C-alpha atoms as a printed R data frame, in Angstrom:
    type eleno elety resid chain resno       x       y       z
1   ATOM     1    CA   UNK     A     1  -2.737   7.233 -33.938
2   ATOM     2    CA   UNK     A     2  -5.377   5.197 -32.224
3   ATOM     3    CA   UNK     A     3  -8.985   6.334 -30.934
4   ATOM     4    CA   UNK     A     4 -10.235   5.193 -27.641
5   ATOM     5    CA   UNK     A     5 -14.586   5.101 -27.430
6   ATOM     6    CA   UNK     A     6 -15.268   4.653 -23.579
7   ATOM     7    CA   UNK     A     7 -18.842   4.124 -22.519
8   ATOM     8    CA   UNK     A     8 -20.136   2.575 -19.312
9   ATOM     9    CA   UNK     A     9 -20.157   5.416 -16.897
10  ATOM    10    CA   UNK     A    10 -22.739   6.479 -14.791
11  ATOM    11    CA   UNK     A    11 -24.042   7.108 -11.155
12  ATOM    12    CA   UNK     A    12 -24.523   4.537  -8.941
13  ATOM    13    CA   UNK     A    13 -25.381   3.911  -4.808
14  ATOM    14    CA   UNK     A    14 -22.706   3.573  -2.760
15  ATOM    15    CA   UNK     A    15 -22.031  -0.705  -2.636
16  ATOM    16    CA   UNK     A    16 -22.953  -0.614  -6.590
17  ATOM    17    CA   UNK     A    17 -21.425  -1.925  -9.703
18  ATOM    18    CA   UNK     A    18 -20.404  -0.621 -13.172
19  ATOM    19    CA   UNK     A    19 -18.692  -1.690 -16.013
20  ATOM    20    CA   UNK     A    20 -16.867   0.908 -18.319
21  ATOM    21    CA   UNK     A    21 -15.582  -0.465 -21.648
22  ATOM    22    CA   UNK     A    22 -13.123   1.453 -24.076
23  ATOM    23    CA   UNK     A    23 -12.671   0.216 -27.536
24  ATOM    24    CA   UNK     A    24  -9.860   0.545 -29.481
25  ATOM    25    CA   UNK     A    25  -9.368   1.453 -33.362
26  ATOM    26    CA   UNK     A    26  -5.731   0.179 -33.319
27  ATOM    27    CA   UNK     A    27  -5.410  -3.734 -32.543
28  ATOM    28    CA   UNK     A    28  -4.702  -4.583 -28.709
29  ATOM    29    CA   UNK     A    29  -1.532  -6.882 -30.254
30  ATOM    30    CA   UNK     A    30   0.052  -3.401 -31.018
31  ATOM    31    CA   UNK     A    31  -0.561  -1.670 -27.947
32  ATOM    32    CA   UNK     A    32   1.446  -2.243 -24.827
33  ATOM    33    CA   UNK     A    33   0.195  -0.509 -22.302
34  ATOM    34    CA   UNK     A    34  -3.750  -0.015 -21.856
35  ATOM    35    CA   UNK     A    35  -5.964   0.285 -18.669
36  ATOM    36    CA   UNK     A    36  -7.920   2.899 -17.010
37  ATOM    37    CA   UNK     A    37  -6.957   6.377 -14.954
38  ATOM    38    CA   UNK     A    38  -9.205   8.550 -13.246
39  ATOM    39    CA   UNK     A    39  -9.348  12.209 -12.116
40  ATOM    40    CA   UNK     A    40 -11.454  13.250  -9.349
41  ATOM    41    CA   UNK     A    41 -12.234  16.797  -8.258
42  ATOM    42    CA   UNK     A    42  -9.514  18.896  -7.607
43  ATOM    43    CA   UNK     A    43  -7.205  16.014  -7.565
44  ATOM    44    CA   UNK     A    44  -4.437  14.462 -10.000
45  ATOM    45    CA   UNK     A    45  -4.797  11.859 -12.442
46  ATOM    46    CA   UNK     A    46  -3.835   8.421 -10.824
47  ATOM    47    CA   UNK     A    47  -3.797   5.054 -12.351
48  ATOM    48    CA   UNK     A    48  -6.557   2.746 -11.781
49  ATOM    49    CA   UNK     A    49  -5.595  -0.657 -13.616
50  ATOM    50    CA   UNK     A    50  -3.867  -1.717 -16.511
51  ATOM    51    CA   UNK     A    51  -3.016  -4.015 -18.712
52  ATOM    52    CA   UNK     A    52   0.897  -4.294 -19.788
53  ATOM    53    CA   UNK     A    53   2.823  -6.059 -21.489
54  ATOM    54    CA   UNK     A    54  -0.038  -9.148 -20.584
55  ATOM    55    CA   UNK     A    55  -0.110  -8.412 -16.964
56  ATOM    56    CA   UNK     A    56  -3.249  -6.822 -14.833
57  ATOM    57    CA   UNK     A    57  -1.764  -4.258 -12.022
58  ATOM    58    CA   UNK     A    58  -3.907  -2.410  -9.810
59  ATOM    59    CA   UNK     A    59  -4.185   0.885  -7.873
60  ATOM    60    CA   UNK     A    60  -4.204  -0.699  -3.941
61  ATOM    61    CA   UNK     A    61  -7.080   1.180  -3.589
62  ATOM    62    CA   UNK     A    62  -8.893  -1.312  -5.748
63  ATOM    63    CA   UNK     A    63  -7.450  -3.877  -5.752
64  ATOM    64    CA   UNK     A    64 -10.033  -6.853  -4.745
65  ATOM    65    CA   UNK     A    65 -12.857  -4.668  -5.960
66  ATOM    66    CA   UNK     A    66 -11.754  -3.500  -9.432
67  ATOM    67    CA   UNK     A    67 -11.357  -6.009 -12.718
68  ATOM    68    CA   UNK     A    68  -9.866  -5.286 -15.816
69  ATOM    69    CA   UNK     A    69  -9.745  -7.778 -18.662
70  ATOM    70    CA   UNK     A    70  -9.266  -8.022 -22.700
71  ATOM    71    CA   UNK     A    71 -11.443  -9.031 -25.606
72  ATOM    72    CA   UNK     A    72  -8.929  -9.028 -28.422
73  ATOM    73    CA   UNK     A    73 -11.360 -10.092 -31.066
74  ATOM    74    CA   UNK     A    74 -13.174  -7.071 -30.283
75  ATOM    75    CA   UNK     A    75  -9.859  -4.681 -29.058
76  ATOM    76    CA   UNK     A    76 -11.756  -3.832 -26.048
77  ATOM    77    CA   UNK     A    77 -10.795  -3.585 -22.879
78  ATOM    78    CA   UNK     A    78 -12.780  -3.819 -19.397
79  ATOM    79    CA   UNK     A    79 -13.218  -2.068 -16.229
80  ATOM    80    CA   UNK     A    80 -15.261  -4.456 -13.809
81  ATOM    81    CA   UNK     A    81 -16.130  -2.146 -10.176
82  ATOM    82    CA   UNK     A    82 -17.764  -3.514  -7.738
83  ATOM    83    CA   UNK     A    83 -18.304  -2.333  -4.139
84  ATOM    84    CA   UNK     A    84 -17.884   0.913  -5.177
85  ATOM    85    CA   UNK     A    85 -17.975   3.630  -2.737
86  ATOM    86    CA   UNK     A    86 -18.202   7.910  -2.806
87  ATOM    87    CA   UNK     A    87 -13.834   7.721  -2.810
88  ATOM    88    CA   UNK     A    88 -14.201   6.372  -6.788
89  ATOM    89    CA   UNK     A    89 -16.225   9.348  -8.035
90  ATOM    90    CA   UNK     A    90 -14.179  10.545 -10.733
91  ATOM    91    CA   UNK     A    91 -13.893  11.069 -14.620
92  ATOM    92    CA   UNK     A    92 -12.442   7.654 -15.823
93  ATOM    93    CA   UNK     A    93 -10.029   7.663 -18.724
94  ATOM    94    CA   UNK     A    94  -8.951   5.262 -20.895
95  ATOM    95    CA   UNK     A    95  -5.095   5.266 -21.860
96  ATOM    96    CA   UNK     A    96  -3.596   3.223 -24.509
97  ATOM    97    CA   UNK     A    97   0.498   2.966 -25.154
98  ATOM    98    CA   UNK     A    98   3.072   1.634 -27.155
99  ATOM    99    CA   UNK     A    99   7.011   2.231 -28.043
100 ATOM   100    CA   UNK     A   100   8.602   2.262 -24.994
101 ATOM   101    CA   UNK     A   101  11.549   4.025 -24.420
102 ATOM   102    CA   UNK     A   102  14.497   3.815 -22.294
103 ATOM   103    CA   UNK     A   103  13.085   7.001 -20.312
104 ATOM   104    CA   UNK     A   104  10.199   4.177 -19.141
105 ATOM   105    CA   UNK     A   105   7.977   6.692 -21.008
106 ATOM   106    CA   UNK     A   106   5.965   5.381 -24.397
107 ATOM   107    CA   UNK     A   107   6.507   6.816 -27.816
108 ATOM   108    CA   UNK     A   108   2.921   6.930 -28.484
109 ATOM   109    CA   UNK     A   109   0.300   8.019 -25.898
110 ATOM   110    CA   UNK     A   110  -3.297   8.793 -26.253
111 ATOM   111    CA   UNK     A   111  -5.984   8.804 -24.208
112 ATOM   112    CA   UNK     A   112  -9.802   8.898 -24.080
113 ATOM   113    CA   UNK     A   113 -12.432  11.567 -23.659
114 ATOM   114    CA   UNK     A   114 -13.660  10.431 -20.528
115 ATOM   115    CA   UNK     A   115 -16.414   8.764 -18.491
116 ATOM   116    CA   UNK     A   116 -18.084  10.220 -15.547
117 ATOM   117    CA   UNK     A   117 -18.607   7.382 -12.943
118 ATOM   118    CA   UNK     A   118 -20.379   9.225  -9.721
119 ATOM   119    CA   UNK     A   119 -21.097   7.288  -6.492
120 ATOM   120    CA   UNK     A   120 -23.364   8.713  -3.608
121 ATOM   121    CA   UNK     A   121 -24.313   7.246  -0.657
């Protein structure tokens, strides 16, 4: 079991920057898979960036404009947007894995509550 404490959402003009943080209660050395998904309105849940296994990947959509990075001392991890535009409106959730399987799915998946993040122009 792990529980995932996001915070950093918010509205913001179009060309803005926020920063959404999730902290973790289980240490980031036992998790192998955490990042950032959002859902917009009416739409699926996509992946926004990740950490696995070590390595940053991005959604092309934000790639360039989107960072995510680690503070293991503190089991956080970071969601750097910048440029942001109306297209990223959407409730940003933080995911956190481990146990993989040979399906490619994880033994143990949990997720967030949620952040709004809301852009207007």
């Amino acid at each position: 079991q792990v529980q995932l404490v996001e915070s950093g959402g918010g509205s913001v003009q179009t060309g803005g920057s926020l920063r959404l943080s999730c902290t973790s209660s289980r240490r980031l050395s036992s998790i192998d898979l955490m990042g950032w998904y959002r859902q917009a309105s009416g739409k699926e849940r996509e992946m926004v960036a990740v950490i696995a296994r070590g390595r940053p990947y991005y959604a092309d959509s934000v790639k360039g404009r989107f960072a995510i990075s680690r503070d293991t001392a503190n089991d956080t991890v970071y969601l750097q947007m910048n440029r942001l535009n109306v297209e990223d409106t959407a409730v940003y959730y933080c995911n956190a894995a481990w146990g993989l399987l040979t399906t490619g799915q994880y033994l143990n998946d949990f997720w967030g509550q949620g952040t709004q993040v809301t852009v207007f122009s």
